[in-house]
Structure formats: C-alpha cells, structure tokens
PDB file of C-alpha atoms in Angstrom:
ATOM      1  CA  MET A   1      79.536  -6.448   0.259  1.00  0.00           C
ATOM      2  CA  ALA A   2      76.540  -5.123   2.262  1.00  0.00           C
ATOM      3  CA  ILE A   3      77.245  -2.879   5.073  1.00  0.00           C
ATOM      4  CA  THR A   4      74.980  -3.714   8.027  1.00  0.00           C
ATOM      5  CA  ALA A   5      73.896  -1.180  10.847  1.00  0.00           C
ATOM      6  CA  THR A   6      75.809  -3.396  13.313  1.00  0.00           C
ATOM      7  CA  ASP A   7      78.998  -2.855  11.257  1.00  0.00           C
ATOM      8  CA  VAL A   8      78.445   0.867  11.116  1.00  0.00           C
ATOM      9  CA  LYS A   9      77.729   0.888  15.078  1.00  0.00           C
ATOM     10  CA  LYS A  10      80.997  -1.048  15.674  1.00  0.00           C
ATOM     11  CA  LEU A  11      83.173   1.352  13.654  1.00  0.00           C
ATOM     12  CA  ARG A  12      81.524   4.383  15.306  1.00  0.00           C
ATOM     13  CA  ASP A  13      82.295   2.854  18.737  1.00  0.00           C
ATOM     14  CA  MET A  14      85.838   2.296  17.666  1.00  0.00           C
ATOM     15  CA  THR A  15      86.444   5.771  16.256  1.00  0.00           C
ATOM     16  CA  GLY A  16      83.730   8.286  17.558  1.00  0.00           C
ATOM     17  CA  ALA A  17      82.800   8.995  13.872  1.00  0.00           C
ATOM     18  CA  GLY A  18      79.365  10.054  12.740  1.00  0.00           C
ATOM     19  CA  MET A  19      77.026   7.597  11.455  1.00  0.00           C
ATOM     20  CA  MET A  20      77.216   8.626   7.795  1.00  0.00           C
ATOM     21  CA  ASP A  21      81.028   9.029   7.932  1.00  0.00           C
ATOM     22  CA  ALA A  22      81.336   5.355   9.351  1.00  0.00           C
ATOM     23  CA  LYS A  23      78.869   4.115   6.611  1.00  0.00           C
ATOM     24  CA  ARG A  24      80.783   5.873   3.950  1.00  0.00           C
ATOM     25  CA  ALA A  25      84.145   4.765   5.085  1.00  0.00           C
ATOM     26  CA  LEU A  26      83.056   1.023   5.474  1.00  0.00           C
ATOM     27  CA  THR A  27      81.567   1.060   2.126  1.00  0.00           C
ATOM     28  CA  GLU A  28      84.529   2.687   0.384  1.00  0.00           C
ATOM     29  CA  ALA A  29      86.914  -0.010   2.308  1.00  0.00           C
ATOM     30  CA  GLU A  30      84.539  -2.696   1.278  1.00  0.00           C
ATOM     31  CA  GLY A  31      84.017  -3.673   4.919  1.00  0.00           C
ATOM     32  CA  ASP A  32      87.570  -3.771   5.918  1.00  0.00           C
ATOM     33  CA  PHE A  33      87.537  -2.200   9.369  1.00  0.00           C
ATOM     34  CA  ASP A  34      91.269  -1.385   9.423  1.00  0.00           C
ATOM     35  CA  ALA A  35      91.015   0.415   6.112  1.00  0.00           C
ATOM     36  CA  ALA A  36      88.037   2.111   7.149  1.00  0.00           C
ATOM     37  CA  ILE A  37      89.518   3.648  10.119  1.00  0.00           C
ATOM     38  CA  ASP A  38      92.668   4.676   8.033  1.00  0.00           C
ATOM     39  CA  LEU A  39      90.050   6.376   5.684  1.00  0.00           C
ATOM     40  CA  LEU A  40      88.382   8.199   8.644  1.00  0.00           C
ATOM     41  CA  ARG A  41      91.734   9.352   9.950  1.00  0.00           C
ATOM     42  CA  VAL A  42      92.757  10.926   6.706  1.00  0.00           C
ATOM     43  CA  ALA A  43      89.394  12.527   6.400  1.00  0.00           C
ATOM     44  CA  GLY A  44      89.734  13.788  10.083  1.00  0.00           C
ATOM     45  CA  GLN A  45      93.103  15.294   9.306  1.00  0.00           C
ATOM     46  CA  ALA A  46      91.882  17.014   6.284  1.00  0.00           C
ATOM     47  CA  LYS A  47      89.132  18.585   8.333  1.00  0.00           C
ATOM     48  CA  MET A  48      91.690  19.545  10.958  1.00  0.00           C
ATOM     49  CA  ALA A  49      93.828  21.256   8.219  1.00  0.00           C
ATOM     50  CA  LYS A  50      90.646  23.274   7.167  1.00  0.00           C
ATOM     51  CA  ARG A  51      90.154  24.262  10.867  1.00  0.00           C
ATOM     52  CA  ALA A  52      93.820  25.475  11.312  1.00  0.00           C
ATOM     53  CA  ASP A  53      93.371  29.168  10.704  1.00  0.00           C
ATOM     54  CA  ARG A  54      90.242  29.303  13.033  1.00  0.00           C
ATOM     55  CA  ASP A  55      90.555  30.639  16.571  1.00  0.00           C
ATOM     56  CA  ALA A  56      90.525  28.564  19.558  1.00  0.00           C
ATOM     57  CA  LYS A  57      90.067  31.140  22.083  1.00  0.00           C
ATOM     58  CA  ASN A  58      87.672  29.446  24.447  1.00  0.00           C
ATOM     59  CA  GLY A  59      88.294  26.364  26.375  1.00  0.00           C
ATOM     60  CA  LEU A  60      89.300  25.668  29.911  1.00  0.00           C
ATOM     61  CA  VAL A  61      92.101  25.615  32.270  1.00  0.00           C
ATOM     62  CA  ALA A  62      93.087  22.583  34.554  1.00  0.00           C
ATOM     63  CA  GLY A  63      95.740  22.187  37.449  1.00  0.00           C
ATOM     64  CA  ALA A  64      97.379  19.191  39.089  1.00  0.00           C
ATOM     65  CA  GLY A  65     100.105  19.163  41.629  1.00  0.00           C
ATOM     66  CA  LYS A  66     102.702  21.698  40.453  1.00  0.00           C
ATOM     67  CA  SER A  67     101.177  22.142  36.768  1.00  0.00           C
ATOM     68  CA  VAL A  68      98.531  24.077  35.044  1.00  0.00           C
ATOM     69  CA  ILE A  69      97.448  23.745  31.409  1.00  0.00           C
ATOM     70  CA  ARG A  70      95.076  25.718  29.019  1.00  0.00           C
ATOM     71  CA  LEU A  71      93.154  23.475  26.452  1.00  0.00           C
ATOM     72  CA  ALA A  72      91.788  25.442  23.946  1.00  0.00           C
ATOM     73  CA  ALA A  73      88.593  25.060  21.922  1.00  0.00           C
ATOM     74  CA  GLU A  74      86.492  27.378  19.626  1.00  0.00           C
ATOM     75  CA  THR A  75      83.358  27.694  21.763  1.00  0.00           C
ATOM     76  CA  ASP A  76      82.204  27.515  25.345  1.00  0.00           C
ATOM     77  CA  PHE A  77      79.720  24.776  24.270  1.00  0.00           C
ATOM     78  CA  VAL A  78      82.877  22.464  23.886  1.00  0.00           C
ATOM     79  CA  ALA A  79      84.539  23.831  26.827  1.00  0.00           C
ATOM     80  CA  LYS A  80      81.834  22.250  29.020  1.00  0.00           C
ATOM     81  CA  ASN A  81      81.843  18.998  27.144  1.00  0.00           C
ATOM     82  CA  GLU A  82      82.555  16.151  29.550  1.00  0.00           C
ATOM     83  CA  GLU A  83      84.992  14.425  27.210  1.00  0.00           C
ATOM     84  CA  PHE A  84      86.811  17.727  26.801  1.00  0.00           C
ATOM     85  CA  ILE A  85      86.950  18.263  30.427  1.00  0.00           C
ATOM     86  CA  ALA A  86      88.012  14.733  31.268  1.00  0.00           C
ATOM     87  CA  LEU A  87      90.719  14.946  28.670  1.00  0.00           C
ATOM     88  CA  ALA A  88      92.035  18.204  30.277  1.00  0.00           C
ATOM     89  CA  GLU A  89      92.234  16.536  33.578  1.00  0.00           C
ATOM     90  CA  GLU A  90      94.098  13.542  32.265  1.00  0.00           C
ATOM     91  CA  ILE A  91      96.555  15.691  30.379  1.00  0.00           C
ATOM     92  CA  VAL A  92      97.407  17.971  33.270  1.00  0.00           C
ATOM     93  CA  LYS A  93      97.838  15.040  35.663  1.00  0.00           C
ATOM     94  CA  ALA A  94     100.184  13.354  33.046  1.00  0.00           C
ATOM     95  CA  VAL A  95     102.019  16.541  32.762  1.00  0.00           C
ATOM     96  CA  ASP A  96     102.536  16.903  36.356  1.00  0.00           C
ATOM     97  CA  ALA A  97     103.698  13.353  36.882  1.00  0.00           C
ATOM     98  CA  VAL A  98     106.558  13.786  34.385  1.00  0.00           C
ATOM     99  CA  GLY A  99     107.281  17.427  35.290  1.00  0.00           C
ATOM    100  CA  ALA A 100     106.754  18.511  31.719  1.00  0.00           C
ATOM    101  CA  ALA A 101     107.605  22.404  31.576  1.00  0.00           C
ATOM    102  CA  ASP A 102     106.901  23.099  27.902  1.00  0.00           C
ATOM    103  CA  LEU A 103     104.502  22.564  25.252  1.00  0.00           C
ATOM    104  CA  ASP A 104     106.532  20.016  23.322  1.00  0.00           C
ATOM    105  CA  ALA A 105     107.200  18.072  26.339  1.00  0.00           C
ATOM    106  CA  ALA A 106     103.479  18.304  27.443  1.00  0.00           C
ATOM    107  CA  LYS A 107     102.268  17.146  24.089  1.00  0.00           C
ATOM    108  CA  ALA A 108     104.497  14.276  24.030  1.00  0.00           C
ATOM    109  CA  VAL A 109     103.416  12.813  27.531  1.00  0.00           C
ATOM    110  CA  THR A 110     101.815   9.321  27.336  1.00  0.00           C
ATOM    111  CA  LEU A 111      98.207   8.998  28.618  1.00  0.00           C
ATOM    112  CA  ALA A 112      96.783   5.805  30.323  1.00  0.00           C
ATOM    113  CA  SER A 113      95.294   4.999  26.822  1.00  0.00           C
ATOM    114  CA  GLY A 114      98.645   4.817  25.473  1.00  0.00           C
ATOM    115  CA  SER A 115      98.294   7.612  23.198  1.00  0.00           C
ATOM    116  CA  THR A 116     100.249  10.958  23.438  1.00  0.00           C
ATOM    117  CA  ALA A 117      98.379  14.169  24.620  1.00  0.00           C
ATOM    118  CA  ALA A 118      98.908  15.555  21.213  1.00  0.00           C
ATOM    119  CA  ALA A 119      97.244  12.516  19.526  1.00  0.00           C
ATOM    120  CA  ALA A 120      94.480  12.448  22.065  1.00  0.00           C
ATOM    121  CA  VAL A 121      93.428  16.136  21.432  1.00  0.00           C
ATOM    122  CA  GLU A 122      93.701  15.724  17.704  1.00  0.00           C
ATOM    123  CA  ALA A 123      91.343  12.573  18.011  1.00  0.00           C
ATOM    124  CA  LEU A 124      88.881  14.521  20.075  1.00  0.00           C
ATOM    125  CA  ALA A 125      88.902  17.509  17.757  1.00  0.00           C
ATOM    126  CA  VAL A 126      88.132  15.117  14.923  1.00  0.00           C
ATOM    127  CA  LYS A 127      85.367  13.635  16.788  1.00  0.00           C
ATOM    128  CA  ILE A 128      83.763  16.883  18.049  1.00  0.00           C
ATOM    129  CA  GLY A 129      84.370  18.799  14.808  1.00  0.00           C
ATOM    130  CA  GLU A 130      86.028  21.797  16.300  1.00  0.00           C
ATOM    131  CA  LYS A 131      89.526  23.161  16.449  1.00  0.00           C
ATOM    132  CA  LEU A 132      91.052  22.011  19.767  1.00  0.00           C
ATOM    133  CA  GLU A 133      94.659  22.669  21.010  1.00  0.00           C
ATOM    134  CA  LEU A 134      96.798  22.340  23.979  1.00  0.00           C
ATOM    135  CA  ALA A 135      97.766  25.914  24.173  1.00  0.00           C
ATOM    136  CA  GLU A 136      99.703  26.501  27.276  1.00  0.00           C
ATOM    137  CA  VAL A 137     101.544  24.671  30.059  1.00  0.00           C
ATOM    138  CA  ALA A 138     103.663  25.407  33.104  1.00  0.00           C
ATOM    139  CA  THR A 139     105.161  23.341  35.742  1.00  0.00           C
ATOM    140  CA  TYR A 140     107.231  24.665  38.616  1.00  0.00           C
ATOM    141  CA  ASP A 141     109.474  22.785  40.873  1.00  0.00           C
ATOM    142  CA  GLY A 142     109.478  24.835  43.980  1.00  0.00           C
ATOM    143  CA  ASP A 143     106.462  25.416  46.590  1.00  0.00           C
ATOM    144  CA  THR A 144     103.392  26.176  44.665  1.00  0.00           C
ATOM    145  CA  VAL A 145      99.830  27.253  44.782  1.00  0.00           C
ATOM    146  CA  THR A 146      97.197  26.813  42.191  1.00  0.00           C
ATOM    147  CA  TYR A 147      94.012  28.869  41.766  1.00  0.00           C
ATOM    148  CA  LEU A 148      91.452  28.138  39.312  1.00  0.00           C
ATOM    149  CA  HIS A 149      88.570  30.603  38.751  1.00  0.00           C
ATOM    150  CA  ARG A 150      85.161  30.152  37.086  1.00  0.00           C
ATOM    151  CA  ARG A 151      83.580  32.934  35.334  1.00  0.00           C
ATOM    152  CA  SER A 152      80.319  31.199  35.118  1.00  0.00           C
ATOM    153  CA  GLN A 153      78.730  28.379  37.174  1.00  0.00           C
ATOM    154  CA  ASP A 154      78.037  26.453  34.104  1.00  0.00           C
ATOM    155  CA  LEU A 155      81.336  26.600  32.761  1.00  0.00           C
ATOM    156  CA  PRO A 156      84.566  24.792  33.846  1.00  0.00           C
ATOM    157  CA  PRO A 157      87.529  27.111  35.190  1.00  0.00           C
ATOM    158  CA  GLN A 158      88.833  29.454  32.527  1.00  0.00           C
ATOM    159  CA  VAL A 159      91.370  31.525  34.328  1.00  0.00           C
ATOM    160  CA  GLY A 160      94.353  29.397  35.943  1.00  0.00           C
ATOM    161  CA  VAL A 161      97.006  30.880  38.030  1.00  0.00           C
ATOM    162  CA  LEU A 162     100.195  28.924  39.202  1.00  0.00           C
ATOM    163  CA  VAL A 163     102.374  30.709  41.801  1.00  0.00           C
ATOM    164  CA  GLU A 164     105.833  29.647  42.924  1.00  0.00           C
ATOM    165  CA  PHE A 165     106.837  31.101  46.271  1.00  0.00           C
ATOM    166  CA  ALA A 166     109.077  30.909  49.330  1.00  0.00           C
ATOM    167  CA  GLY A 167     108.228  31.490  52.928  1.00  0.00           C
ATOM    168  CA  GLY A 168     104.811  32.090  54.460  1.00  0.00           C
ATOM    169  CA  SER A 169     101.644  29.940  54.173  1.00  0.00           C
ATOM    170  CA  GLU A 170      99.777  28.422  51.199  1.00  0.00           C
ATOM    171  CA  ASP A 171      96.501  30.232  52.299  1.00  0.00           C
ATOM    172  CA  PHE A 172      98.267  33.651  52.187  1.00  0.00           C
ATOM    173  CA  VAL A 173      99.843  32.778  48.756  1.00  0.00           C
ATOM    174  CA  ARG A 174      96.274  31.456  47.477  1.00  0.00           C
ATOM    175  CA  GLY A 175      95.120  35.179  48.171  1.00  0.00           C
ATOM    176  CA  ILE A 176      97.994  36.375  45.978  1.00  0.00           C
ATOM    177  CA  ALA A 177      97.043  34.002  43.280  1.00  0.00           C
ATOM    178  CA  MET A 178      93.371  35.499  43.425  1.00  0.00           C
ATOM    179  CA  GLN A 179      94.940  38.940  42.987  1.00  0.00           C
ATOM    180  CA  ILE A 180      96.834  37.809  39.832  1.00  0.00           C
ATOM    181  CA  ALA A 181      93.651  36.141  38.564  1.00  0.00           C
ATOM    182  CA  ALA A 182      91.686  39.286  39.062  1.00  0.00           C
ATOM    183  CA  MET A 183      94.361  42.076  38.198  1.00  0.00           C
ATOM    184  CA  SER A 184      96.330  40.323  35.451  1.00  0.00           C
ATOM    185  CA  PRO A 185      99.884  41.446  36.309  1.00  0.00           C
ATOM    186  CA  GLN A 186     102.458  40.417  33.843  1.00  0.00           C
ATOM    187  CA  TRP A 187     105.627  40.590  35.909  1.00  0.00           C
ATOM    188  CA  VAL A 188     106.483  40.003  39.474  1.00  0.00           C
ATOM    189  CA  THR A 189     108.747  43.198  39.762  1.00  0.00           C
ATOM    190  CA  ALA A 190     109.691  46.164  37.498  1.00  0.00           C
ATOM    191  CA  ASP A 191     113.031  44.723  37.056  1.00  0.00           C
ATOM    192  CA  GLU A 192     111.512  41.883  34.903  1.00  0.00           C
ATOM    193  CA  ILE A 193     110.033  44.271  32.470  1.00  0.00           C
ATOM    194  CA  PRO A 194     111.767  43.862  29.163  1.00  0.00           C
ATOM    195  CA  ALA A 195     113.842  46.739  27.980  1.00  0.00           C
ATOM    196  CA  ASP A 196     111.984  46.814  24.653  1.00  0.00           C
ATOM    197  CA  VAL A 197     108.589  47.286  26.494  1.00  0.00           C
ATOM    198  CA  LEU A 198     109.963  50.022  28.642  1.00  0.00           C
ATOM    199  CA  ALA A 199     111.408  51.863  25.641  1.00  0.00           C
ATOM    200  CA  GLN A 200     107.995  51.705  23.943  1.00  0.00           C
ATOM    201  CA  GLU A 201     106.362  52.953  27.049  1.00  0.00           C
ATOM    202  CA  LYS A 202     108.661  55.857  27.280  1.00  0.00           C
ATOM    203  CA  HIS A 203     108.274  56.574  23.733  1.00  0.00           C
ATOM    204  CA  ILE A 204     104.511  56.774  23.946  1.00  0.00           C
ATOM    205  CA  ALA A 205     104.615  58.831  27.015  1.00  0.00           C
ATOM    206  CA  GLU A 206     107.061  61.409  25.454  1.00  0.00           C
ATOM    207  CA  LEU A 207     104.906  61.717  22.415  1.00  0.00           C
ATOM    208  CA  LYS A 208     101.735  62.167  24.292  1.00  0.00           C
ATOM    209  CA  ALA A 209     103.503  65.055  26.533  1.00  0.00           C
ATOM    210  CA  VAL A 210     104.711  66.801  23.327  1.00  0.00           C
ATOM    211  CA  GLU A 211     101.304  66.444  21.751  1.00  0.00           C
ATOM    212  CA  GLU A 212      99.680  67.959  24.882  1.00  0.00           C
ATOM    213  CA  GLY A 213     102.049  70.893  24.622  1.00  0.00           C
ATOM    214  CA  LYS A 214     103.857  70.160  27.983  1.00  0.00           C
ATOM    215  CA  PRO A 215     107.047  72.285  28.631  1.00  0.00           C
ATOM    216  CA  GLU A 216     110.176  70.373  27.715  1.00  0.00           C
ATOM    217  CA  LYS A 217     111.847  70.850  31.061  1.00  0.00           C
ATOM    218  CA  ILE A 218     108.879  68.832  32.728  1.00  0.00           C
ATOM    219  CA  ILE A 219     108.574  66.015  30.058  1.00  0.00           C
ATOM    220  CA  GLY A 220     111.245  63.865  31.949  1.00  0.00           C
ATOM    221  CA  ASN A 221     109.066  63.962  35.092  1.00  0.00           C
ATOM    222  CA  ILE A 222     106.044  63.141  33.078  1.00  0.00           C
ATOM    223  CA  VAL A 223     107.575  60.210  31.520  1.00  0.00           C
ATOM    224  CA  ALA A 224     108.884  59.056  34.922  1.00  0.00           C
ATOM    225  CA  GLY A 225     105.318  59.160  36.221  1.00  0.00           C
ATOM    226  CA  ALA A 226     104.042  57.152  33.415  1.00  0.00           C
ATOM    227  CA  LEU A 227     106.472  54.346  33.744  1.00  0.00           C
ATOM    228  CA  LYS A 228     105.814  54.166  37.464  1.00  0.00           C
ATOM    229  CA  LYS A 229     102.057  54.107  36.590  1.00  0.00           C
ATOM    230  CA  PHE A 230     102.727  51.235  34.121  1.00  0.00           C
ATOM    231  CA  ALA A 231     104.670  49.217  36.886  1.00  0.00           C
ATOM    232  CA  GLN A 232     101.877  49.936  39.164  1.00  0.00           C
ATOM    233  CA  ASP A 233      99.322  48.237  36.672  1.00  0.00           C
ATOM    234  CA  ASN A 234     101.448  45.389  35.505  1.00  0.00           C
ATOM    235  CA  CYS A 235     103.892  44.475  38.214  1.00  0.00           C
ATOM    236  CA  LEU A 236     102.566  42.221  41.064  1.00  0.00           C
ATOM    237  CA  VAL A 237     104.444  43.806  43.811  1.00  0.00           C
ATOM    238  CA  ASP A 238     103.622  47.297  42.990  1.00  0.00           C
ATOM    239  CA  GLN A 239      99.872  46.660  42.474  1.00  0.00           C
ATOM    240  CA  ALA A 240      97.268  47.850  45.062  1.00  0.00           C
ATOM    241  CA  SER A 241      96.116  44.823  46.979  1.00  0.00           C
ATOM    242  CA  VAL A 242      92.529  43.800  46.202  1.00  0.00           C
ATOM    243  CA  SER A 243      92.193  42.567  49.837  1.00  0.00           C
ATOM    244  CA  ASP A 244      93.595  45.690  51.411  1.00  0.00           C
ATOM    245  CA  ASP A 245      93.719  48.683  49.167  1.00  0.00           C
ATOM    246  CA  LYS A 246      95.754  50.682  51.628  1.00  0.00           C
ATOM    247  CA  LYS A 247      98.638  48.551  50.921  1.00  0.00           C
ATOM    248  CA  THR A 248     100.540  47.257  47.891  1.00  0.00           C
ATOM    249  CA  VAL A 249     101.028  43.520  47.157  1.00  0.00           C
ATOM    250  CA  GLY A 250     104.513  43.960  47.936  1.00  0.00           C
ATOM    251  CA  GLN A 251     103.997  45.428  51.333  1.00  0.00           C
ATOM    252  CA  LEU A 252     101.786  42.330  52.086  1.00  0.00           C
ATOM    253  CA  LEU A 253     104.363  39.949  50.974  1.00  0.00           C
ATOM    254  CA  LYS A 254     106.925  41.494  53.112  1.00  0.00           C
ATOM    255  CA  GLU A 255     104.681  41.459  56.115  1.00  0.00           C
ATOM    256  CA  ASN A 256     103.956  37.904  55.761  1.00  0.00           C
ATOM    257  CA  GLY A 257     107.593  36.889  54.924  1.00  0.00           C
ATOM    258  CA  VAL A 258     106.550  35.664  51.396  1.00  0.00           C
ATOM    259  CA  THR A 259     108.613  36.003  48.226  1.00  0.00           C
ATOM    260  CA  VAL A 260     106.950  35.197  44.949  1.00  0.00           C
ATOM    261  CA  THR A 261     109.533  33.851  42.568  1.00  0.00           C
ATOM    262  CA  ARG A 262     107.451  33.414  39.373  1.00  0.00           C
ATOM    263  CA  PHE A 263     103.738  32.992  38.356  1.00  0.00           C
ATOM    264  CA  VAL A 264     101.697  32.347  35.314  1.00  0.00           C
ATOM    265  CA  ARG A 265      98.183  33.291  34.415  1.00  0.00           C
ATOM    266  CA  PHE A 266      96.368  31.400  31.719  1.00  0.00           C
ATOM    267  CA  ASN A 267      93.218  32.881  30.372  1.00  0.00           C
ATOM    268  CA  ALA A 268      90.585  30.977  28.268  1.00  0.00           C
ATOM    269  CA  GLY A 269      87.333  32.089  26.970  1.00  0.00           C
ATOM    270  CA  ALA A 270      87.967  36.077  27.261  1.00  0.00           C
TER     271      ALA A 270
END
C-alpha cells in the first residue's frame, strides 16, 4: 500500500522516530502502525546495544525533596536538551515520592506517563540517538540539604550534593554542601576510610620513603604524616573550610551544633 506523508507524520508523532526511519518501518509493515512501532522499537534496541560500550560521562544532576539523581549522557549538547532536563526532573520527583534509595528501585519507579523510569530513559535514548542512563541515585530519610552546582550558565547543574545532618540550620549546612561540591571529600570522618584504602596509602607512603632514602627509624612517622594528609584531603571534617581557612570543617560543625551523618556528591560532565 502507498505510504503517505500524513502516515509518516503520525508515526513520528507517536514514536519520536526520524522521518526516514518512520517511512521505512511503515513500508516494511505495509501500513500497520502497531507493527511499525514494533519494528522501530527493535531497531532502537539494536542501536542501544551498539551504544552500550560508549561512555556516558556527561549529563546532569537533579534534586527533589530528599533525593538526588545523576542522569548521564554522552555530550553536553544532550545535557541541555529540554526533553532530557524535563525527564530528569520527572524521574527525581518520582524517586523522592516513593523513597527509592538505590538504582534498581529508581529505575522501576512509575512516571506520569505510566512508563518506568528505565523505559523512559531508553525511549529518549532511541529518539536522541545517544547513550543515556540513570547512573546514580540517593535518597535519605533524615533532615537533608541539597545543593546543585552549575559549571556553566548555559548548562544544567552537573554537580549535585545531598547532605543528611542533625542539629543546626539548613543555611549553615548548605554551606557545608557547597564545601563538598568544591572539595570532593569521599568520607565524613577518617573512621569511614576502608581498611584496604588505608593499607594501599600506607604501602605507597612506605615505598616512596624508601625510594627517597629516608632513614628506617623515621619511616613510621613519615607514613603517619602521609595518612594524616590523606585524611585532610579526603575526609569532610578534616578538610580546611573554604569559608574560613583558619578552621577545619569539623571545628565549624562543632561550633554550630551540627553532625553530618552522611552525604553523596554526584558529578556529571567532568
């Protein structure tokens, strides 16, 4: 049967497919719209498989309530796509509404369209032609503050911080969230550093001291100093405050009666 321009437009409106893809699918399906949609879905999934090994290091972060997500894309061009931004906002609101705290739960949340988050991301990936993925999610249940940072005014936020805390004020904790965004700590305190990470840092410090010809009797002190410096760089409470470089973050937290129980820092587009 003859495939008209009206038919092609109708299928494009239904699926978001390109004009030639829509025409090809309708022709192969002999005008059957349901069959054409199935063909487009199969073709889209094949394209997705080809993109599976590509990196989705760009994208954006979004926050709502007590949740933050990172929706990943391959390029900053897609990161500022209106549909991409809108989907991220819809997903994070749905994640927060149900309290989804891990990726599997987040991907399974149902959006207003009736689609799951995972299916909606896949559908947009097929339409855009770029690898997209819901890459990270966090939801906390205590008092929280969210901070979203823009690296550029023409891009959406690409650094997202969620802080769970007790005591103090949200305004003060927002400053702590900005510290986390800027200085990228990995843990709240040194007690949280995994044993294998400490062992590796100790090993590196020992090797470096030996290679530099340091006397054996002082290597222990050198290693202790290296581990202290590692904690100062990577543990929130040990970092120098960006708002008051004469104090550590830990000192400011104590002065303001605040305890940070946990945090996440999501980073897109680095």
